[in-house]
């Protein structure tokens, strides 16, 4: 380890997390757009996550403010981007994300769709695909917004089906509409509109969009540098591998982007080498003690590949599903100390896996389960969450073992 490098310890990283991720009460935001910008985007694979993640960081939690940004004003844009994952990003950041990640992903989606349909659907070729897409876009422009079923009524070719994974136990017959609409969305030519039902619904309408190819966006290297700079400002200091994992870029592209930001090498705890922006080397005061109940796939919980500095590895099996998706988590001053769930009757229940000082607790201990400062703060946050959720029932799309157990 080089002693000439600045050192930022775990306490410093946790202090930055509480402030910059808007989790300490004094740093909560007034509008959803502020939250998305602070986190460089909100995970949107599960529609409930966008609302839960935003409201956890709003001074006055209100799902209507999230819907305003997503649907009324369009100041948040859903994009298939980092790690081939759906994010909701600020409209001003969309061109940067498009150039740095989304366009390349859309190109792969397009190539996969062409191969999938032309080889698997009888009578389909690229010419028919282009024609069906043109008629679909025309129908959507005529209606303003429509569901997949409504578009298929206007464009009957969308009802064609093909068999996927023939001969396998999971063989299925699917409509070509699902893949075509996914590809158009990946290219930005259509976008998700307001869901049918409440904010937890996965059934939604489509609206016309702006193709990413038509956006006035910076060149890809410049866009990657911009995105890396924003990420480091929110998630740094971190490791090169953290940024590579978060973006899905190659190692070469990641290193080039970091070099363009002027990032400097730092030592993290245990001698782990990291990087930070040159103006982020001074100590950061920790905010007042804080607790947070964050949803499955929350951007903070999924912000780094190396998580030992905020998550005890022993708790990973309880908090993650089998494919690496994190479930609902309980936080205390920059560490994950437990998990939470909502029961069918609406009750918010939680369990601490460690106490406020990091000591593991017995397996069956449940919150509030004690009079510690951490337990009291978590109790207050659970009440805050229950108050704004009201009669809504939330079941994560990706469920962790602890969430399943607590929700019974």
mmCIF file of N, CA, C and O in Angstrom, residues 304-347:
data_model
loop_
_atom_site.group_PDB
_atom_site.id
_atom_site.type_symbol
_atom_site.label_atom_id
_atom_site.label_comp_id
_atom_site.label_asym_id
_atom_site.label_seq_id
_atom_site.Cartn_x
_atom_site.Cartn_y
_atom_site.Cartn_z
ATOM 1 N N UNK A 304 -22.864 -0.487 -5.322
ATOM 2 C CA UNK A 304 -21.478 -0.924 -5.366
ATOM 3 C C UNK A 304 -21.432 -2.441 -5.535
ATOM 4 O O UNK A 304 -22.305 -3.158 -5.057
ATOM 5 N N UNK A 305 -20.380 -2.921 -6.168
ATOM 6 C CA UNK A 305 -20.189 -4.370 -6.267
ATOM 7 C C UNK A 305 -19.634 -4.920 -4.959
ATOM 8 O O UNK A 305 -20.075 -5.962 -4.469
ATOM 9 N N UNK A 306 -18.646 -4.221 -4.395
ATOM 10 C CA UNK A 306 -18.055 -4.616 -3.118
ATOM 11 C C UNK A 306 -18.841 -3.948 -1.997
ATOM 12 O O UNK A 306 -18.814 -2.720 -1.858
ATOM 13 N N UNK A 307 -19.532 -4.736 -1.172
ATOM 14 C CA UNK A 307 -20.487 -4.183 -0.216
ATOM 15 C C UNK A 307 -20.109 -4.413 1.245
ATOM 16 O O UNK A 307 -20.864 -4.037 2.138
ATOM 17 N N UNK A 308 -18.955 -5.014 1.499
ATOM 18 C CA UNK A 308 -18.630 -5.379 2.874
ATOM 19 C C UNK A 308 -18.595 -4.184 3.810
ATOM 20 O O UNK A 308 -18.808 -4.331 5.016
ATOM 21 N N UNK A 309 -18.329 -2.992 3.291
ATOM 22 C CA UNK A 309 -18.217 -1.815 4.161
ATOM 23 C C UNK A 309 -19.573 -1.318 4.663
ATOM 24 O O UNK A 309 -19.643 -0.512 5.581
ATOM 25 N N UNK A 310 -20.663 -1.817 4.048
ATOM 26 C CA UNK A 310 -21.985 -1.447 4.566
ATOM 27 C C UNK A 310 -22.915 -2.642 4.748
ATOM 28 O O UNK A 310 -24.059 -2.470 5.177
ATOM 29 N N UNK A 311 -22.448 -3.854 4.469
ATOM 30 C CA UNK A 311 -23.283 -5.047 4.593
ATOM 31 C C UNK A 311 -22.431 -6.214 5.067
ATOM 32 O O UNK A 311 -21.449 -6.581 4.404
ATOM 33 N N UNK A 312 -22.797 -6.793 6.188
ATOM 34 C CA UNK A 312 -22.111 -7.977 6.700
ATOM 35 C C UNK A 312 -22.330 -9.129 5.722
ATOM 36 O O UNK A 312 -23.480 -9.498 5.441
ATOM 37 N N UNK A 313 -21.254 -9.738 5.195
ATOM 38 C CA UNK A 313 -21.417 -10.845 4.234
ATOM 39 C C UNK A 313 -22.268 -11.991 4.766
ATOM 40 O O UNK A 313 -22.908 -12.702 3.980
ATOM 41 N N UNK A 314 -22.306 -12.165 6.091
ATOM 42 C CA UNK A 314 -23.096 -13.251 6.664
ATOM 43 C C UNK A 314 -24.597 -13.053 6.428
ATOM 44 O O UNK A 314 -25.364 -14.012 6.476
ATOM 45 N N UNK A 315 -25.005 -11.829 6.141
ATOM 46 C CA UNK A 315 -26.432 -11.544 5.980
ATOM 47 C C UNK A 315 -26.893 -11.564 4.528
ATOM 48 O O UNK A 315 -28.095 -11.416 4.259
ATOM 49 N N UNK A 316 -25.955 -11.734 3.608
ATOM 50 C CA UNK A 316 -26.311 -11.748 2.190
ATOM 51 C C UNK A 316 -27.355 -12.813 1.871
ATOM 52 O O UNK A 316 -28.335 -12.537 1.155
ATOM 53 N N UNK A 317 -27.221 -14.069 2.354
ATOM 54 C CA UNK A 317 -28.226 -15.087 2.000
ATOM 55 C C UNK A 317 -29.645 -14.732 2.428
ATOM 56 O O UNK A 317 -30.612 -15.177 1.796
ATOM 57 N N UNK A 318 -29.813 -13.943 3.481
ATOM 58 C CA UNK A 318 -31.153 -13.582 3.935
ATOM 59 C C UNK A 318 -31.737 -12.394 3.183
ATOM 60 O O UNK A 318 -32.953 -12.245 3.096
ATOM 61 N N UNK A 319 -30.850 -11.546 2.632
ATOM 62 C CA UNK A 319 -31.303 -10.283 2.059
ATOM 63 C C UNK A 319 -31.315 -10.256 0.538
ATOM 64 O O UNK A 319 -31.875 -9.327 -0.050
ATOM 65 N N UNK A 320 -30.712 -11.243 -0.122
ATOM 66 C CA UNK A 320 -30.657 -11.299 -1.581
ATOM 67 C C UNK A 320 -31.386 -12.536 -2.088
ATOM 68 O O UNK A 320 -31.399 -13.580 -1.423
ATOM 69 N N UNK A 321 -31.975 -12.416 -3.284
ATOM 70 C CA UNK A 321 -32.530 -13.613 -3.912
ATOM 71 C C UNK A 321 -31.409 -14.370 -4.614
ATOM 72 O O UNK A 321 -30.239 -13.969 -4.570
ATOM 73 N N UNK A 322 -31.734 -15.447 -5.288
ATOM 74 C CA UNK A 322 -30.712 -16.319 -5.858
ATOM 75 C C UNK A 322 -29.997 -15.718 -7.062
ATOM 76 O O UNK A 322 -28.942 -16.201 -7.471
ATOM 77 N N UNK A 323 -30.560 -14.685 -7.643
ATOM 78 C CA UNK A 323 -29.927 -14.078 -8.823
ATOM 79 C C UNK A 323 -29.250 -12.747 -8.496
ATOM 80 O O UNK A 323 -28.882 -11.998 -9.403
ATOM 81 N N UNK A 324 -29.084 -12.445 -7.213
ATOM 82 C CA UNK A 324 -28.315 -11.269 -6.837
ATOM 83 C C UNK A 324 -29.103 -9.994 -6.656
ATOM 84 O O UNK A 324 -28.512 -8.911 -6.593
ATOM 85 N N UNK A 325 -30.435 -10.092 -6.572
ATOM 86 C CA UNK A 325 -31.264 -8.915 -6.339
ATOM 87 C C UNK A 325 -31.516 -8.750 -4.842
ATOM 88 O O UNK A 325 -31.959 -9.686 -4.179
ATOM 89 N N UNK A 326 -31.258 -7.555 -4.333
ATOM 90 C CA UNK A 326 -31.434 -7.335 -2.914
ATOM 91 C C UNK A 326 -32.899 -7.028 -2.603
ATOM 92 O O UNK A 326 -33.607 -6.396 -3.388
ATOM 93 N N UNK A 327 -33.364 -7.513 -1.462
ATOM 94 C CA UNK A 327 -34.717 -7.256 -1.021
ATOM 95 C C UNK A 327 -34.790 -5.994 -0.176
ATOM 96 O O UNK A 327 -33.831 -5.213 -0.101
ATOM 97 N N UNK A 328 -35.917 -5.759 0.494
ATOM 98 C CA UNK A 328 -36.061 -4.582 1.352
ATOM 99 C C UNK A 328 -35.063 -4.625 2.515
ATOM 100 O O UNK A 328 -34.846 -5.678 3.121
ATOM 101 N N UNK A 329 -34.451 -3.484 2.820
ATOM 102 C CA UNK A 329 -33.403 -3.435 3.829
ATOM 103 C C UNK A 329 -33.660 -2.341 4.863
ATOM 104 O O UNK A 329 -34.288 -1.328 4.576
ATOM 105 N N UNK A 330 -33.141 -2.588 6.065
ATOM 106 C CA UNK A 330 -33.154 -1.610 7.153
ATOM 107 C C UNK A 330 -31.733 -1.078 7.318
ATOM 108 O O UNK A 330 -30.782 -1.860 7.424
ATOM 109 N N UNK A 331 -31.602 0.257 7.355
ATOM 110 C CA UNK A 331 -30.290 0.908 7.448
ATOM 111 C C UNK A 331 -30.171 1.701 8.736
ATOM 112 O O UNK A 331 -31.151 2.275 9.226
ATOM 113 N N UNK A 332 -28.948 1.747 9.240
ATOM 114 C CA UNK A 332 -28.639 2.588 10.389
ATOM 115 C C UNK A 332 -27.258 3.224 10.174
ATOM 116 O O UNK A 332 -26.244 2.524 10.092
ATOM 117 N N UNK A 333 -27.255 4.513 9.980
ATOM 118 C CA UNK A 333 -26.009 5.293 9.871
ATOM 119 C C UNK A 333 -25.030 4.712 8.851
ATOM 120 O O UNK A 333 -23.825 4.603 9.107
ATOM 121 N N UNK A 334 -25.554 4.339 7.694
ATOM 122 C CA UNK A 334 -24.683 3.901 6.602
ATOM 123 C C UNK A 334 -24.411 2.423 6.541
ATOM 124 O O UNK A 334 -23.561 1.986 5.742
ATOM 125 N N UNK A 335 -25.107 1.633 7.345
ATOM 126 C CA UNK A 335 -24.956 0.179 7.287
ATOM 127 C C UNK A 335 -26.317 -0.480 7.174
ATOM 128 O O UNK A 335 -27.310 0.023 7.726
ATOM 129 N N UNK A 336 -26.359 -1.623 6.489
ATOM 130 C CA UNK A 336 -27.571 -2.441 6.485
ATOM 131 C C UNK A 336 -27.564 -3.279 7.752
ATOM 132 O O UNK A 336 -26.625 -4.055 7.987
ATOM 133 N N UNK A 337 -28.620 -3.135 8.568
ATOM 134 C CA UNK A 337 -28.664 -3.873 9.834
ATOM 135 C C UNK A 337 -29.855 -4.822 9.902
ATOM 136 O O UNK A 337 -30.047 -5.492 10.918
ATOM 137 N N UNK A 338 -30.665 -4.896 8.834
ATOM 138 C CA UNK A 338 -31.810 -5.802 8.866
ATOM 139 C C UNK A 338 -32.649 -5.700 7.611
ATOM 140 O O UNK A 338 -32.213 -5.147 6.590
ATOM 141 N N UNK A 339 -33.837 -6.263 7.674
ATOM 142 C CA UNK A 339 -34.756 -6.231 6.543
ATOM 143 C C UNK A 339 -36.175 -5.973 7.014
ATOM 144 O O UNK A 339 -36.473 -6.059 8.216
ATOM 145 N N UNK A 340 -37.057 -5.650 6.063
ATOM 146 C CA UNK A 340 -38.450 -5.362 6.411
ATOM 147 C C UNK A 340 -39.380 -5.938 5.354
ATOM 148 O O UNK A 340 -38.947 -6.348 4.275
ATOM 149 N N UNK A 341 -40.657 -5.946 5.683
ATOM 150 C CA UNK A 341 -41.675 -6.436 4.742
ATOM 151 C C UNK A 341 -43.011 -5.825 5.136
ATOM 152 O O UNK A 341 -43.171 -5.261 6.229
ATOM 153 N N UNK A 342 -43.969 -5.949 4.232
ATOM 154 C CA UNK A 342 -45.343 -5.559 4.529
ATOM 155 C C UNK A 342 -46.215 -6.804 4.505
ATOM 156 O O UNK A 342 -46.177 -7.583 3.553
ATOM 157 N N UNK A 343 -46.998 -6.981 5.538
ATOM 158 C CA UNK A 343 -47.901 -8.120 5.604
ATOM 159 C C UNK A 343 -49.200 -7.818 4.868
ATOM 160 O O UNK A 343 -49.476 -6.681 4.497
ATOM 161 N N UNK A 344 -49.999 -8.843 4.674
ATOM 162 C CA UNK A 344 -51.236 -8.704 3.904
ATOM 163 C C UNK A 344 -52.194 -7.699 4.529
ATOM 164 O O UNK A 344 -52.979 -7.059 3.821
ATOM 165 N N UNK A 345 -52.129 -7.542 5.853
ATOM 166 C CA UNK A 345 -53.019 -6.587 6.510
ATOM 167 C C UNK A 345 -52.457 -5.168 6.492
ATOM 168 O O UNK A 345 -53.057 -4.251 7.064
ATOM 169 N N UNK A 346 -51.295 -4.985 5.858
ATOM 170 C CA UNK A 346 -50.699 -3.670 5.737
ATOM 171 C C UNK A 346 -49.634 -3.356 6.758
ATOM 172 O O UNK A 346 -48.921 -2.346 6.632
ATOM 173 N N UNK A 347 -49.474 -4.173 7.788
ATOM 174 C CA UNK A 347 -48.490 -3.892 8.829
ATOM 175 C C UNK A 347 -47.075 -3.944 8.271
ATOM 176 O O UNK A 347 -46.716 -4.848 7.509
#
